[in-house]
Amino acid sequence: MDTLNKDDSGSDQTPKMPEHVAIIMDGNGRWAKQKGKLRTFGHKAGVESVRASVRFARTHKITALTLFAFSSENWKRPQDEVSVLMKLFKLVLTSEVKKLHANGVRLKVVGDLSPFDPKLVQKIKDAEALTQHNTELHLNIAANYGGRWDIVNAAQSLAQQVASGKLNPEDINETSFNANTAFADLPALDLLIRTGGEKRISNFLLWQCAYSEFYFTDTLWPDFNENSFLDAVISFNERQRRFGKISEQVI
Ligand code: IPE
Ligand code: IPE
Ligand code: MG
């Protein structure tokens, strides 16, 4: 990582860090299959890539990192695989929380937690309570998360506020809608990374990605490391974000 700040001429080449990065951590199953192993071997190996990504985000002072761990559609997988994923989630949560807290990471698990084992939900609540005042990095794990779920939730919450007389329908706008979504307290999503070669969003951050930059890589998730993250950030730095304006206006 010490190559990050200097190019061959020795001049300063610090890439501008995105404030909020999200990652669709895809390709665990294929990674394992390539090695003649069970898909779940790939999920276990993927934990090291999660650690590497958190490390990168902390080192480079990225404000928020949002990781897609389990989608609302992933329940449709074979029961054995779902069960291993749930166990792994519980295990990793237990083993990593202290270290995350010591490193000043605020952890949030975002998604519909109602179908999860109550013991897992309790662990999540405890981890969130322990880390709630940390400010080094906002780490969000999207679990049983779906972009449509998030939008529907926001709509429901606004409808309830209108029904109870707390909100006028005219006051529903992009700002108040956003305030009712799952990532309301975080900076706008700057960069969305997807590993594993697929070029789709798979019902991830639909509302939040309106003006995000997308970075797709064929690297399978267990092979993703700090250098891969740096490649994504370098690509992000090569983009011109115009937000509807013309080039001359944003230079
Ligand atoms: C992503 O890897 C992990 C989860 C969805 C939980 P996959 O399990 O989707 O791996 P591939 O895409 O089948 O290789
Ligand atoms: C997206 O990956 C969900 C996660 C990475 C958690 P999938 O592997 O489930 O996506 P699809 O089904 O190929 O679109
Ligand atoms: Mg996949």
Coordinates of C-alpha atoms and ligand atoms in Angstrom, one line a residue:
M1 CA 0.0 0.0 0.0
D2 CA 3.0 2.4 0.4
T3 CA 3.0 2.7 -3.4
L4 CA -0.3 4.4 -3.2
N5 CA 1.0 8.0 -2.7
K6 CA 3.8 8.0 -5.2
D7 CA 4.1 7.4 -8.9
D8 CA 7.4 6.5 -10.8
S9 CA 8.4 10.2 -10.7
G10 CA 7.9 10.4 -7.0
S11 CA 5.2 13.0 -7.2
D12 CA 2.1 12.9 -5.1
Q13 CA -0.6 10.8 -6.8
T14 CA -3.0 10.2 -3.9
P15 CA -6.2 9.1 -5.4
K16 CA -9.3 10.9 -4.1
M17 CA -11.1 8.4 -1.9
P18 CA -14.9 7.9 -2.3
E19 CA -16.8 8.7 0.8
H20 CA -19.2 5.8 0.6
V21 CA -18.4 2.5 -1.2
A22 CA -20.7 -0.5 -1.5
I23 CA -19.6 -4.0 -2.7
I24 CA -21.7 -6.8 -4.1
M25 CA -19.4 -9.6 -2.9
D26 CA -20.1 -12.2 -5.7
G27 CA -18.3 -15.3 -6.9
N28 CA -17.7 -17.4 -3.8
G29 CA -19.4 -20.5 -5.3
R30 CA -17.5 -20.4 -8.6
W31 CA -14.3 -19.8 -6.8
A32 CA -14.8 -23.0 -4.7
K33 CA -16.0 -25.0 -7.7
Q34 CA -12.8 -24.1 -9.6
K35 CA -10.9 -25.7 -6.8
G36 CA -13.1 -28.8 -6.8
K37 CA -14.6 -27.8 -3.4
L38 CA -18.1 -27.3 -2.1
R39 CA -19.7 -23.8 -2.7
T40 CA -19.7 -23.2 1.1
F41 CA -15.8 -23.4 1.1
G42 CA -15.9 -20.2 -1.0
H43 CA -18.2 -18.4 1.5
K44 CA -15.8 -19.2 4.3
A45 CA -12.8 -18.1 2.2
G46 CA -14.7 -14.9 1.4
V47 CA -14.4 -13.7 5.0
E48 CA -10.8 -12.9 4.5
S49 CA -11.7 -10.5 1.7
V50 CA -14.2 -8.8 4.0
R51 CA -11.4 -8.2 6.5
A52 CA -9.2 -6.9 3.7
S53 CA -11.9 -4.5 2.5
V54 CA -12.5 -3.2 6.0
R55 CA -8.8 -2.7 6.5
F56 CA -8.5 -0.8 3.2
A57 CA -11.5 1.4 4.1
R58 CA -10.1 2.2 7.5
T59 CA -6.6 2.8 6.3
H60 CA -7.8 5.2 3.6
K61 CA -10.4 6.9 5.7
I62 CA -13.4 6.0 3.6
T63 CA -16.4 7.2 5.6
A64 CA -18.8 4.3 4.9
L65 CA -18.5 0.8 3.5
T66 CA -21.6 -1.2 2.7
L67 CA -21.3 -4.9 2.0
F68 CA -24.0 -7.1 0.4
A69 CA -23.8 -10.3 2.4
F70 CA -27.2 -11.9 1.8
S71 CA -30.0 -10.7 -0.5
S72 CA -33.7 -11.1 0.1
E73 CA -33.6 -13.5 -2.9
N74 CA -30.8 -15.7 -1.5
W75 CA -33.3 -17.7 0.6
K76 CA -34.2 -19.4 -2.6
R77 CA -30.8 -21.3 -2.5
P78 CA -30.5 -24.9 -1.3
Q79 CA -31.4 -25.1 2.4
D80 CA -27.9 -26.5 3.2
E81 CA -26.2 -23.5 1.7
V82 CA -28.5 -21.0 3.4
S83 CA -27.9 -22.7 6.7
V84 CA -24.1 -22.6 6.4
L85 CA -24.3 -18.9 5.5
M86 CA -26.4 -18.1 8.6
K87 CA -23.9 -20.1 10.8
L88 CA -21.0 -18.3 9.2
F89 CA -22.6 -14.9 9.8
K90 CA -23.1 -15.7 13.5
L91 CA -19.6 -17.0 13.8
V92 CA -17.9 -14.0 12.1
L93 CA -20.0 -11.6 14.1
T94 CA -18.9 -13.2 17.3
S95 CA -15.3 -13.4 16.4
E96 CA -14.8 -9.9 14.8
V97 CA -16.9 -7.5 16.9
K98 CA -14.3 -6.8 19.6
K99 CA -11.6 -6.0 17.0
L100 CA -14.0 -3.8 15.0
H101 CA -14.9 -1.9 18.2
A102 CA -11.2 -1.5 19.1
N103 CA -10.6 -0.1 15.7
G104 CA -13.4 2.5 16.0
V105 CA -15.8 0.8 13.5
R106 CA -19.5 1.4 13.9
L107 CA -21.3 -1.7 12.7
K108 CA -24.9 -1.8 11.4
V109 CA -26.7 -4.7 9.9
V110 CA -29.3 -3.5 7.4
G111 CA -32.1 -5.5 6.1
D112 CA -35.3 -7.3 7.3
L113 CA -34.1 -9.2 10.3
S114 CA -37.5 -10.7 11.1
P115 CA -36.8 -14.2 9.6
F116 CA -33.4 -14.6 11.4
D117 CA -32.8 -16.8 14.4
P118 CA -33.6 -14.7 17.5
K119 CA -30.1 -15.5 18.9
L120 CA -28.5 -14.1 15.8
V121 CA -30.7 -11.0 16.0
Q122 CA -29.7 -10.5 19.6
K123 CA -26.0 -10.8 18.6
I124 CA -26.6 -8.1 15.9
K125 CA -28.3 -5.8 18.4
D126 CA -25.5 -6.2 20.9
A127 CA -22.8 -5.5 18.3
E128 CA -24.7 -2.4 17.1
A129 CA -25.1 -1.1 20.6
L130 CA -21.5 -1.7 21.5
T131 CA -20.2 0.1 18.4
Q132 CA -22.8 2.8 18.0
H133 CA -20.7 5.8 19.0
N134 CA -17.6 4.8 16.9
T135 CA -16.7 7.2 14.0
E136 CA -13.6 5.7 12.3
L137 CA -15.7 3.8 9.7
H138 CA -19.4 3.2 9.2
L139 CA -19.5 -0.5 8.3
N140 CA -22.9 -1.7 7.0
I141 CA -23.7 -5.3 6.4
A142 CA -26.7 -5.8 4.1
A143 CA -28.4 -9.0 5.2
N144 CA -31.7 -10.1 3.9
Y145 CA -31.6 -6.7 2.2
G146 CA -33.3 -5.8 -1.0
G147 CA -33.4 -2.4 -2.7
R148 CA -37.1 -2.8 -3.4
W149 CA -37.7 -3.7 0.3
D150 CA -35.9 -0.5 1.3
I151 CA -38.0 1.6 -1.0
V152 CA -41.3 0.0 0.1
N153 CA -40.3 0.4 3.8
A154 CA -39.7 4.1 3.2
A155 CA -43.1 4.5 1.5
Q156 CA -44.8 2.6 4.3
S157 CA -43.1 4.7 7.0
L158 CA -44.1 8.0 5.2
A159 CA -47.7 6.7 4.8
Q160 CA -47.9 6.0 8.5
Q161 CA -46.6 9.5 9.3
V162 CA -49.3 11.0 7.0
A163 CA -52.1 8.7 8.5
S164 CA -51.1 9.8 12.0
G165 CA -51.2 13.5 11.0
K166 CA -47.4 14.1 11.5
L167 CA -46.7 14.7 7.8
N168 CA -48.5 16.4 5.0
P169 CA -48.5 14.5 1.7
E170 CA -47.0 17.7 0.0
D171 CA -44.0 17.3 2.2
I172 CA -43.1 14.0 0.7
N173 CA -40.1 14.8 -1.5
E174 CA -36.7 13.3 -2.4
T175 CA -35.2 14.6 0.9
S176 CA -37.9 13.3 3.2
F177 CA -38.1 10.0 1.2
N178 CA -34.4 9.5 1.5
A179 CA -34.6 10.2 5.3
N180 CA -36.8 7.1 5.6
T181 CA -34.5 4.7 3.7
A182 CA -32.0 2.4 5.4
F183 CA -28.8 4.5 4.7
A184 CA -30.3 7.9 5.5
D185 CA -27.5 8.9 7.8
L186 CA -24.7 8.2 5.4
P187 CA -23.1 10.2 2.6
A188 CA -24.4 9.5 -0.9
L189 CA -23.1 6.3 -2.5
D190 CA -20.1 7.2 -4.6
L191 CA -18.8 3.9 -5.8
L192 CA -20.5 0.5 -6.3
I193 CA -18.2 -2.4 -6.8
R194 CA -19.3 -5.9 -8.0
T195 CA -16.9 -8.8 -8.1
G196 CA -17.5 -12.1 -9.9
G197 CA -18.0 -10.8 -13.4
E198 CA -21.8 -10.3 -13.5
K199 CA -22.9 -6.8 -14.6
R200 CA -26.1 -6.4 -12.7
I201 CA -27.4 -4.9 -9.5
S202 CA -29.4 -7.9 -8.2
N203 CA -31.8 -5.7 -6.2
F204 CA -29.0 -4.0 -4.1
L205 CA -29.1 -0.3 -3.5
L206 CA -31.7 0.9 -6.0
W207 CA -32.6 4.3 -4.6
Q208 CA -29.0 5.0 -3.5
C209 CA -27.2 4.3 -6.7
A210 CA -28.9 7.0 -8.8
Y211 CA -25.5 8.8 -9.3
S212 CA -23.0 6.2 -8.1
E213 CA -20.1 5.1 -10.3
F214 CA -20.1 1.4 -11.1
Y215 CA -17.0 -0.8 -11.1
F216 CA -17.3 -4.4 -12.3
T217 CA -14.5 -6.9 -12.0
D218 CA -14.1 -10.5 -13.0
T219 CA -12.1 -11.1 -9.8
L220 CA -14.1 -13.7 -7.7
W221 CA -14.8 -12.4 -4.2
P222 CA -12.3 -14.7 -2.3
D223 CA -9.5 -13.3 -4.5
F224 CA -10.5 -9.7 -3.8
N225 CA -7.8 -8.0 -1.7
E226 CA -6.5 -4.5 -0.8
N227 CA -4.9 -4.1 -4.2
S228 CA -8.2 -5.0 -5.9
F229 CA -9.9 -2.3 -3.9
L230 CA -7.2 0.1 -4.9
D231 CA -7.8 -0.7 -8.6
A232 CA -11.5 0.1 -8.1
V233 CA -10.6 3.5 -6.4
I234 CA -8.1 4.3 -9.2
S235 CA -10.9 3.6 -11.8
F236 CA -13.2 5.8 -9.7
N237 CA -10.6 8.6 -10.0
E238 CA -10.6 8.4 -13.8
R239 CA -14.3 9.1 -14.0
Q240 CA -15.8 12.5 -14.5
R241 CA -18.9 12.8 -12.4
R242 CA -21.1 15.4 -14.1
F243 CA -24.4 14.9 -12.3
G244 CA -26.2 16.1 -15.4
K245 CA -24.0 19.1 -16.1
I246 CA -21.5 19.4 -19.0
S247 CA -17.8 18.7 -18.8
E248 CA -16.8 22.4 -18.7
Q249 CA -19.0 23.1 -15.7
V250 CA -17.4 20.5 -13.5
I251 CA -13.7 20.9 -14.2
Ligands
IPE1 C1 -21.8 -14.4 -3.3 O1 -21.2 -15.5 -3.9 C2 -22.2 -14.8 -1.9 C3 -23.6 -14.7 -1.6 C4 -24.6 -14.4 -2.4 C5 -24.0 -15.1 -0.2 P1 -22.1 -16.6 -4.7 O2 -22.5 -17.6 -3.7 O3 -23.3 -15.9 -5.4 O4 -21.1 -17.2 -5.7 P2 -21.4 -17.5 -7.2 O5 -22.0 -16.3 -7.9 O6 -22.4 -18.6 -7.3 O7 -20.1 -17.9 -7.8
IPE2 C1 -25.9 -10.9 -5.1 O1 -25.3 -12.1 -5.6 C2 -26.1 -11.0 -3.6 C3 -24.9 -11.0 -2.8 C4 -23.7 -10.9 -3.2 C5 -25.1 -11.1 -1.4 P1 -26.2 -13.2 -6.2 O2 -25.2 -14.3 -6.6 O3 -27.3 -13.7 -5.3 O4 -26.8 -12.5 -7.5 P2 -27.5 -13.1 -8.8 O5 -28.6 -14.1 -8.3 O6 -26.5 -13.8 -9.6 O7 -28.1 -12.0 -9.5
MG3 MG -23.5 -15.2 -7.2

